[in-house]
CSV table of C-alpha atoms and ligand atoms in Angstrom, one decimal:
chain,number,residue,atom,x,y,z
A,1,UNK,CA,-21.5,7.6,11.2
A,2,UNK,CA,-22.5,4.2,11.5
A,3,UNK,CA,-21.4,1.4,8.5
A,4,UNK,CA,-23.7,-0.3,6.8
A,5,UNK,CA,-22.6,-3.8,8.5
A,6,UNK,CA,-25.1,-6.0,10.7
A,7,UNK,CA,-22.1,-5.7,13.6
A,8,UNK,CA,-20.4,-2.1,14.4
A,9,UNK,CA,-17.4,-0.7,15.4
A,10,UNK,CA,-16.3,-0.2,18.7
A,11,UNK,CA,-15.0,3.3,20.2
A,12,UNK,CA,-11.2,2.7,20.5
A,13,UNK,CA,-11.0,4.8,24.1
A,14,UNK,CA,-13.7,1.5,25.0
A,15,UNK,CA,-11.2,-1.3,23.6
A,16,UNK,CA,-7.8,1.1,25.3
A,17,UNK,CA,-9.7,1.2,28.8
A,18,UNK,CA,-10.5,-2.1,29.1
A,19,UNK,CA,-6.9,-2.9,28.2
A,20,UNK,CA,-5.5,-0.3,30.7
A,21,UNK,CA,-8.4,-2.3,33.2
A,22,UNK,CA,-7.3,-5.6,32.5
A,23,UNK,CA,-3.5,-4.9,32.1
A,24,UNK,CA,-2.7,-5.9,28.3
A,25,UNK,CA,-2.2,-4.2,25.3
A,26,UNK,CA,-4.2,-4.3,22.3
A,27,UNK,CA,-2.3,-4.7,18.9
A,28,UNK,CA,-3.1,-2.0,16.1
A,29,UNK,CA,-2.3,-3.3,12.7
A,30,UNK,CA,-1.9,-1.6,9.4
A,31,UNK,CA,-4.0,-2.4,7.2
A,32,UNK,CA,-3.7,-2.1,3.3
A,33,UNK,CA,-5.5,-5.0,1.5
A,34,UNK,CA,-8.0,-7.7,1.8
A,35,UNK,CA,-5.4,-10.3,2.7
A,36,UNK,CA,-3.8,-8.6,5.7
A,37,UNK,CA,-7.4,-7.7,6.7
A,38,UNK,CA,-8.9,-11.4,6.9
A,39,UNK,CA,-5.6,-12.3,8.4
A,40,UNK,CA,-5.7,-10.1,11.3
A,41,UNK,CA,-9.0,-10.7,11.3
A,42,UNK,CA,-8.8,-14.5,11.9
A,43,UNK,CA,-6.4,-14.2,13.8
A,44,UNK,CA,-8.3,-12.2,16.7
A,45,UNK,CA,-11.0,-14.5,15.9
A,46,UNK,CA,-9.2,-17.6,17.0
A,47,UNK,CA,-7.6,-16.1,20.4
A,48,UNK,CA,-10.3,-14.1,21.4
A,49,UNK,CA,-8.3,-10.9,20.7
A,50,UNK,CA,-10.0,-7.3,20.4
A,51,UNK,CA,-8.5,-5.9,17.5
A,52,UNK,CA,-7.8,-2.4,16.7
A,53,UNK,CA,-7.2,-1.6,12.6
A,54,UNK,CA,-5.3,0.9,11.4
A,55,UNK,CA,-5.0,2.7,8.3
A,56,UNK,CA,-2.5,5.3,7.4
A,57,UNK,CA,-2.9,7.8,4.8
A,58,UNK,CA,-0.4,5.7,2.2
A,59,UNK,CA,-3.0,3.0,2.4
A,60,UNK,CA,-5.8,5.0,1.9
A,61,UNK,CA,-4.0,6.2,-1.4
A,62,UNK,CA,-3.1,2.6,-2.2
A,63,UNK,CA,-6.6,1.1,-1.5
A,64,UNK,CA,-9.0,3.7,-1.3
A,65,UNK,CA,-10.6,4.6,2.0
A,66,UNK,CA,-13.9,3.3,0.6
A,67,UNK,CA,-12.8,0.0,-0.2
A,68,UNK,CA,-11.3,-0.5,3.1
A,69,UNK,CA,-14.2,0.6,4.8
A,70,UNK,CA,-16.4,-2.1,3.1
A,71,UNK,CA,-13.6,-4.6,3.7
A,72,UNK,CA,-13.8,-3.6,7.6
A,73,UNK,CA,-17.9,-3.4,7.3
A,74,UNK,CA,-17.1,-7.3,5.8
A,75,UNK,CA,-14.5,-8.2,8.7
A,76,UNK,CA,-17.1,-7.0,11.1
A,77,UNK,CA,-19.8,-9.4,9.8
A,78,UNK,CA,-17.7,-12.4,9.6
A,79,UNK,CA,-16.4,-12.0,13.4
A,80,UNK,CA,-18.4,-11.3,16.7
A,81,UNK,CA,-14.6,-10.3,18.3
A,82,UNK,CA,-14.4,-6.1,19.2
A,83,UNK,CA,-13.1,-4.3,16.1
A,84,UNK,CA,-11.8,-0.6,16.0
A,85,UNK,CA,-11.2,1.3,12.7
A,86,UNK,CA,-8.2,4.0,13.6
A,87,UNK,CA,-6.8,6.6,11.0
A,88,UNK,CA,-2.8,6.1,11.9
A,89,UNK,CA,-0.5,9.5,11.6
A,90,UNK,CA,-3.5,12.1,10.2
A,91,UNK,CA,-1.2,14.9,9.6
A,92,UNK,CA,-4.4,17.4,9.1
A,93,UNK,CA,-7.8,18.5,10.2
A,94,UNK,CA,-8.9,17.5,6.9
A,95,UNK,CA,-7.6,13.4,6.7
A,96,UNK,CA,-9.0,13.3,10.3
A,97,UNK,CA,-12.5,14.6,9.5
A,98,UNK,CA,-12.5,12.3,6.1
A,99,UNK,CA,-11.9,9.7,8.6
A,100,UNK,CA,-14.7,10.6,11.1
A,101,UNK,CA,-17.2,11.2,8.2
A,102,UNK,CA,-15.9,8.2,6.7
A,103,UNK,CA,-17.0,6.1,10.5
A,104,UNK,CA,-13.9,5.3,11.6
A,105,UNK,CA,-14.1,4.6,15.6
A,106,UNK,CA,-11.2,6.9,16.4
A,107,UNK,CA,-8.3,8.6,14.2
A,108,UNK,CA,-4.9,9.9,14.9
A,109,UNK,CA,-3.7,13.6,14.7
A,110,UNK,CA,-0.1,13.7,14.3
A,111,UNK,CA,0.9,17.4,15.2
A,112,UNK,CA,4.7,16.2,16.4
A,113,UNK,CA,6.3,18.6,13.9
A,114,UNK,CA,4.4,21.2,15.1
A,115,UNK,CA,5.4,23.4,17.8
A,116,UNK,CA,4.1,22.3,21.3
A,117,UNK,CA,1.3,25.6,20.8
A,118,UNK,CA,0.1,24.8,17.6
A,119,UNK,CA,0.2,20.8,18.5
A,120,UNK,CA,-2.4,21.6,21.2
A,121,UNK,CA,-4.1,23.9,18.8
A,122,UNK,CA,-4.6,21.6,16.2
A,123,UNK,CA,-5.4,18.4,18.1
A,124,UNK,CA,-8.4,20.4,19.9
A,125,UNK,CA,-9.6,21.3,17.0
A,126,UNK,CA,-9.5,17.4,15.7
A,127,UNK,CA,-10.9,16.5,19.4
A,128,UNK,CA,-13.7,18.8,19.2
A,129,UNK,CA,-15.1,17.9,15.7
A,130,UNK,CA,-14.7,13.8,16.7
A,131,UNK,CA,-16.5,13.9,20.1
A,132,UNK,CA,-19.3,15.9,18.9
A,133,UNK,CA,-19.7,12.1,16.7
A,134,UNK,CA,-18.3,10.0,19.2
A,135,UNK,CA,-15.1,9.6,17.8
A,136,UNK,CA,-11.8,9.3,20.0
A,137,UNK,CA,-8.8,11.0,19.1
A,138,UNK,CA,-5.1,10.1,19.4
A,139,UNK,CA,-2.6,12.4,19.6
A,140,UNK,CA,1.7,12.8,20.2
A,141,UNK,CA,4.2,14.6,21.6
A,142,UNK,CA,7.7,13.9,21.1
A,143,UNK,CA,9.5,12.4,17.7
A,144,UNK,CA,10.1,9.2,16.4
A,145,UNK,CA,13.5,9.9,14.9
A,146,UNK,CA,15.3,6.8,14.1
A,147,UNK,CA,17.4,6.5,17.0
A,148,UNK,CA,21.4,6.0,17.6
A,149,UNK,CA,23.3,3.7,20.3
A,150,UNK,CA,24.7,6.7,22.2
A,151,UNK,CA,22.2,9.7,21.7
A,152,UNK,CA,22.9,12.1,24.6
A,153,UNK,CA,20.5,13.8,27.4
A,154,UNK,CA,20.2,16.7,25.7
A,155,UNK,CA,19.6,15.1,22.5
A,156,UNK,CA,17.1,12.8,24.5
A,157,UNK,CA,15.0,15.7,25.7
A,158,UNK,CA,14.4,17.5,22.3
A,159,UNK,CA,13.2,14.3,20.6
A,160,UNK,CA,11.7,12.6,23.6
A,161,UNK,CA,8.1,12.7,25.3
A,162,UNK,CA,8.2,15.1,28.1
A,163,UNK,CA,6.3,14.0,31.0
A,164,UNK,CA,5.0,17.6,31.9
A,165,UNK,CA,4.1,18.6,28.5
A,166,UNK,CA,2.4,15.4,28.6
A,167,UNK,CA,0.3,15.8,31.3
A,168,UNK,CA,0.0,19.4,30.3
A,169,UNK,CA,-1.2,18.6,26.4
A,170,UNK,CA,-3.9,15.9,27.4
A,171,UNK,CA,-5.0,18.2,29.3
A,172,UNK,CA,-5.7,21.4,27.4
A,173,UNK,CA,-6.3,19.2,23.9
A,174,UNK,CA,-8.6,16.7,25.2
A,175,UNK,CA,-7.2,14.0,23.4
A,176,UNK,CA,-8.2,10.1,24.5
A,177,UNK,CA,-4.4,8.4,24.1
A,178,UNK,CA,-1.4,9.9,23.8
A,179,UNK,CA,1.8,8.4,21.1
A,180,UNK,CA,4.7,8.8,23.0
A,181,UNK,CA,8.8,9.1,22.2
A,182,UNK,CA,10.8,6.7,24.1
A,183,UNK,CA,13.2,5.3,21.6
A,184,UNK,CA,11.3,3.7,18.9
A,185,UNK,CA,11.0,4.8,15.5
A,186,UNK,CA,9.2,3.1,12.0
A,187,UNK,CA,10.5,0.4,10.3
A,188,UNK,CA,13.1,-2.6,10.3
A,189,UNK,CA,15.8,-0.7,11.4
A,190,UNK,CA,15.5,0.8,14.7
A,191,UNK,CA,18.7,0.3,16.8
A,192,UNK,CA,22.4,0.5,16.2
A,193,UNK,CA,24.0,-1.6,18.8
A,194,UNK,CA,21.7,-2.8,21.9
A,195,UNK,CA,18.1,-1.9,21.5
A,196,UNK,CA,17.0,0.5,24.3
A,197,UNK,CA,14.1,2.2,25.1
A,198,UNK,CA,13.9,5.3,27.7
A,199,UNK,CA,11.5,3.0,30.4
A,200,UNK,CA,12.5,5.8,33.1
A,201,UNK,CA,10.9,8.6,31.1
A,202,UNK,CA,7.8,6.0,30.4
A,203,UNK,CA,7.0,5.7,33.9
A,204,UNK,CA,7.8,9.6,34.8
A,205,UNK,CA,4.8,10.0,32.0
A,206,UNK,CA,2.6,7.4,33.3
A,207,UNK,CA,3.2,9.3,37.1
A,208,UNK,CA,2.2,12.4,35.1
A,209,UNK,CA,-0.9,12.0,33.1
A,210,UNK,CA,-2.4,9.2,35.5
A,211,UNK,CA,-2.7,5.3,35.6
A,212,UNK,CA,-6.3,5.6,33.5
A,213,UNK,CA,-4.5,7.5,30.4
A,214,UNK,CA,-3.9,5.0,27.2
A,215,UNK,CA,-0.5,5.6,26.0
A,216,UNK,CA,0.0,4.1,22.6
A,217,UNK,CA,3.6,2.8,21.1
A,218,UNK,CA,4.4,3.6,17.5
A,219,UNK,CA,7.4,1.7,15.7
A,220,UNK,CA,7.1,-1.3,17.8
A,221,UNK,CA,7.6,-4.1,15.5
A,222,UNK,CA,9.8,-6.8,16.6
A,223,UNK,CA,11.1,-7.2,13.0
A,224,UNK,CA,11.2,-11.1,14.1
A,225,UNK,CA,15.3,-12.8,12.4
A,226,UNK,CA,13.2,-15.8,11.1
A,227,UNK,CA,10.8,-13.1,9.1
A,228,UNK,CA,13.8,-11.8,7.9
A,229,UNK,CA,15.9,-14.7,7.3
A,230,UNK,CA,12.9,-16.1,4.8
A,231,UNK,CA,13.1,-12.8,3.2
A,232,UNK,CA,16.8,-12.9,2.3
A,233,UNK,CA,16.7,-16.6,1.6
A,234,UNK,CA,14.5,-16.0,-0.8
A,235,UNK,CA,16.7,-13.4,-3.2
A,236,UNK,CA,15.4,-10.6,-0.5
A,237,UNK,CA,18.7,-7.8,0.1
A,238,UNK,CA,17.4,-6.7,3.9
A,239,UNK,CA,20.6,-6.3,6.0
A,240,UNK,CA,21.0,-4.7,9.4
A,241,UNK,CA,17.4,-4.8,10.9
A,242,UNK,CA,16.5,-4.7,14.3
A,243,UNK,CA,13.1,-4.5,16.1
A,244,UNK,CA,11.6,-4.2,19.7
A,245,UNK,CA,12.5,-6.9,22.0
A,246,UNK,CA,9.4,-8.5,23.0
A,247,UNK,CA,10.1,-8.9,26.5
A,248,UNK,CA,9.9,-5.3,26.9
A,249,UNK,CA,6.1,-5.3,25.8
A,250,UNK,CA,5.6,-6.6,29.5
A,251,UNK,CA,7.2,-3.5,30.9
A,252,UNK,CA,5.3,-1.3,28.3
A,253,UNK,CA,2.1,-2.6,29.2
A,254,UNK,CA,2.6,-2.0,32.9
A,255,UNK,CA,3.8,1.7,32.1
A,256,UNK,CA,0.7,2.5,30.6
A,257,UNK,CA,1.2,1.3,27.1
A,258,UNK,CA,-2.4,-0.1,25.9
A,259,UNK,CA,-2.1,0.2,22.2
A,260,UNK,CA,0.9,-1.3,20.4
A,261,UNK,CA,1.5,-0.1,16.8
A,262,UNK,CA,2.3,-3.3,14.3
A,263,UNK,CA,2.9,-2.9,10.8
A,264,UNK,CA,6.5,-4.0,9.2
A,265,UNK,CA,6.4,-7.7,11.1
A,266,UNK,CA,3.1,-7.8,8.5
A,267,UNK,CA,4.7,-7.0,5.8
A,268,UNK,CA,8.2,-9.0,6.3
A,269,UNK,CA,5.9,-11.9,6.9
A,270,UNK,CA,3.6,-11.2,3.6
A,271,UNK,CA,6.7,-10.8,1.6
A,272,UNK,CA,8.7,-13.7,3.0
A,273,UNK,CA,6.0,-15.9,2.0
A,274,UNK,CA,5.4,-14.4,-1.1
A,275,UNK,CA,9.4,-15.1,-2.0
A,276,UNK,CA,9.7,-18.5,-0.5
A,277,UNK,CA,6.4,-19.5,-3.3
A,278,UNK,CA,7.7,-18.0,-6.1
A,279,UNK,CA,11.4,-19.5,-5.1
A,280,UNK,CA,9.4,-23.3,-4.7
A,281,UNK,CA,6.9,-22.5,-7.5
A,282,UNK,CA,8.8,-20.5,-10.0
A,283,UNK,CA,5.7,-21.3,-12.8
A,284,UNK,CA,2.9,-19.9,-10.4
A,285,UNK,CA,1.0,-16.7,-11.8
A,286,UNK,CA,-2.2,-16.9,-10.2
A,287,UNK,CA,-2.5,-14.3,-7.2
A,288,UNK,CA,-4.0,-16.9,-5.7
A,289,UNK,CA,-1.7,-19.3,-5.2
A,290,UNK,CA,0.7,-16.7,-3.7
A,291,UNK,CA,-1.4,-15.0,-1.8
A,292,UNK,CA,-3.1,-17.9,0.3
A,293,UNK,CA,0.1,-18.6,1.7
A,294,UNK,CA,1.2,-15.0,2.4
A,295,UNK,CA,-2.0,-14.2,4.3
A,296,UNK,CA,-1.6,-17.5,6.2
A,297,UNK,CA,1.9,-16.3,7.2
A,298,UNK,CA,0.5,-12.8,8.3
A,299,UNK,CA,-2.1,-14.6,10.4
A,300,UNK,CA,0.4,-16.5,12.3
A,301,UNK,CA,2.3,-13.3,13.0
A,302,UNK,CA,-0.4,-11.5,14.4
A,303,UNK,CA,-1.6,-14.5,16.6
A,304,UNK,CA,1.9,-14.9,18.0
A,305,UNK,CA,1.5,-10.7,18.2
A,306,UNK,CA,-1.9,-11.3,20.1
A,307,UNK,CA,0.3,-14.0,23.1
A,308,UNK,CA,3.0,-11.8,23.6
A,309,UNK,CA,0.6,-8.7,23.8
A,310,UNK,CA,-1.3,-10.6,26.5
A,311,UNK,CA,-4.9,-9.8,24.1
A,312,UNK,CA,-5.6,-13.3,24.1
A,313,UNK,CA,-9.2,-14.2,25.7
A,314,UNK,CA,-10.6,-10.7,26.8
A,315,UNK,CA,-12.8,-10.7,23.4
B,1,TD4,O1,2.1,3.9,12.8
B,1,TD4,N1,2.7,2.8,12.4
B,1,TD4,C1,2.5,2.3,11.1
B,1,TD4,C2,3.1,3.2,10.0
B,1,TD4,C3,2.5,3.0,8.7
B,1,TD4,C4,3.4,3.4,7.6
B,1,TD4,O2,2.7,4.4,6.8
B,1,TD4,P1,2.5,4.2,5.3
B,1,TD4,O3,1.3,3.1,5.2
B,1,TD4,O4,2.0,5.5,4.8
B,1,TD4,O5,3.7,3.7,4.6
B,1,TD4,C5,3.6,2.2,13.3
B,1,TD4,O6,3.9,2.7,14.3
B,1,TD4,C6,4.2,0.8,12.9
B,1,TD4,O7,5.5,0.7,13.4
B,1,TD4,P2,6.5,-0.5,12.8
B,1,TD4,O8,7.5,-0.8,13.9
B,1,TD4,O9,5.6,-1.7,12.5
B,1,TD4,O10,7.2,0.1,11.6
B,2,CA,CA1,5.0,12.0,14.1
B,3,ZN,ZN1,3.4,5.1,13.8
C-alpha cells in the first residue's frame, strides 16, 4: 500500500542488497516518537545514510501504528535520503499483515520460539502474503538469550544459528534476510566478562546461504560508557552494562551482516540528555526545552552509528 507522502518507501531487500553490493551495513533504528524519528532522520540526512526504521510492537502500543506511519509519511517528505519502514520482532501472522496493510516496506516474523517446522511454517505463510504486495520479510533462527562468559559447545549449538538450518530455512520459507544468533542479545547488558561473539559460526552461515543473502544483527548496541556515564551522573542507577564492541561491526559486515539492529544507544542517549537538563535546569517544565536537547543527543548517536557502520555517502 502506498503512503500518502509525495516521496515513498523503499523495499528493504533494495536498501540490504545494495549494502551487501557496496560492503556496509545499514543501521535499523527503533523508533517510538517524533523526536527519535527527526533525529535519525537528520541524521541520515546530513551523511548521506539510507536509513532503515524500525518499529517493534511495544511502540506500536506506545505510539500507535498510525501516528508513526504519518510521522514516517512526514520524514519522507522532509528528506530525499532512502527510507525503509520495518516491523521489528512480529511474533504473528496477524502484527505482520497489520504491518503490510499498514505500508510498511518490509516486517519481521519472529518464529525463534517455535520449533524449526513450525518456524518455516509460519514465516512462509508471512512471505507469501508480503510478496504478493511487494513487501520483504525478515525472518530468525537461533535465540538471543542473554549470554554468559563461559557458555559451552553444547550450550552454543541449542541457542546458536545453525549454518545448515540456515541455508535450509531460507530456502524452504522464502524469507529476504535472515536474524541470526551469534552471541548478542537486547539491551545494556550483554556480556559478563570479555564480549565475544561466535565470528566462526558467522562465516560457516555466510559459506552456507551464499555471499548475496542479507544477514541482519539484533542486540547490537554498543551501549557507548560516555552514554552511560551521563546517565548515572545525572541520579541514573545503571550498573554493569556492556555493549558490542564496534570494531567488530567491520567483521560483521564482511560476514554478511547488512542490517545492524540499534535501539538502547537511542535511548541511553535520549535519557542522558534528558537527566543532564533537568540536573542544570531543575525549574524547566516545558517538553520543549528538554526534548530539543535529547533529540539533538540521539542525532549525534546515530551519525557516529552511520561512520562506524560505513552508511555514510551511498544515499
Ligand atoms: O530488535 N531490536 C530492538 C528491540 C526493541 C525492543 O522492543 P520494545 O520496543 O517492544 O521494547 C534490537 O535488536 C536492538 O538491540 P539493542 O542492542 O539496541 O538492545
Ligand atoms: Ca526472537
Ligand atoms: Zn531485536
Amino acid at each position: 500500500m502506498a503512503l500518502y507522502s509525495k516521496r515513498q518507501l523503499v523495499p528493504t531487500r533494495q536498501i540490504l542488497d545494495a549494502a551487501l553490493a557496496g560492503k556496509y551495513a545499514v543501521g535499523a533504528y527503533n523508533v517510538n516518537n517524533m523526536e527519535l524519528l527527526q533525529a535519525i532522520v537528520e541524521a541520515g540526512n546530513e551523511l548521506r545514510a539510507p536509513l532503515i526504521l524500525q518499529v517493534s510492537a511495544g511502540a506500536r502500543k506506545y505510539a500507535n501504528q498510525e501516528y508513526l506511519i504519518k510521522l514516517v509519511e512526514a520524514a519522507l517528505n522532509s528528506s530525499d535520503i532512502p527510507i525503509s519502514l520495518h516491523l521489528d520482532h512480529g511474533e504473528d501472522f496477524e502484527i505482520c499483515k497489520a504491518c503490510v496493510d499498514g505500508g510498511f516496506s518490509s516486517v519481521m516474523i519472529d518464529g525463534s520460539k517455535h520449533s524449526f517446522e513450525d518456524n518455516i511454517a509460519l514465516t512462509k505463510k508471512v512471505v507469501e502474503y508480503a510478496h504478493e504486495r511487494g513487501v520483504s520479510v525478515e525472518a530468525e533462527l537461533g535465540k538471543l538469550a542473554g549470554v554468559e562468559d563461559n557458555i559451552s559447545v553444547s550450550e552454543k549449538d541449542a541457542i546458536y544459528t545453525n549454518p545448515d538450518e540456515a541455508a535450509e530455512f531460507i530456502e524452504r520459507s522464502g524469507c529476504d534476510s535472515l536474524a541470526v544468533a551469534i552471541g548478542t542479545s537486547h539491551g545494556a547488558f550483554k556480556f559478563k566478562g570479555e564480549p565475544k561473539l561466535d565470528f566462526e559460526r558467522l562465516a560457516e552461515i555466510k559459506a552456507a546461504v551464499g555471499k548475496d543473502f542479507p544477514l541482519v544483527l539484533h542486540g547490537a548496541s554498543s551501549v557507548p560508557a560516555e552514554l552511560v556515564k551521563i546517565c548515572n551522573d545525572n541520579g541514573a542507577v545503571i550498573p554493569g552494562t556492556m555493549g558490542v564492541p564496534e570494531y567488530m561491526f567491520t567483521e560483521a559486515t564482511k560476514l554478511g551482516v547488512a542490517k545492524i539492529n540499534v535501539d538502547t544507544d537511542l535511548r541511553l542517549a535520549f535519557t542522558g540528555a534528558i537527566r543532564k537538563h533537568f540536573a542544570e535546569n531543575p525549574g524547566h517544565f516545558d517538553p520543549r526545552q528538554y526534548l530539543t536537547p535529547a533529540r539533538a543527543a540521539v542525532k549525534e548517536i546515530v551519525k557516529h552509528k552511520i561512520q562506524v557502520f560505513g552508511t555514510n555517502g551511498h544515499a
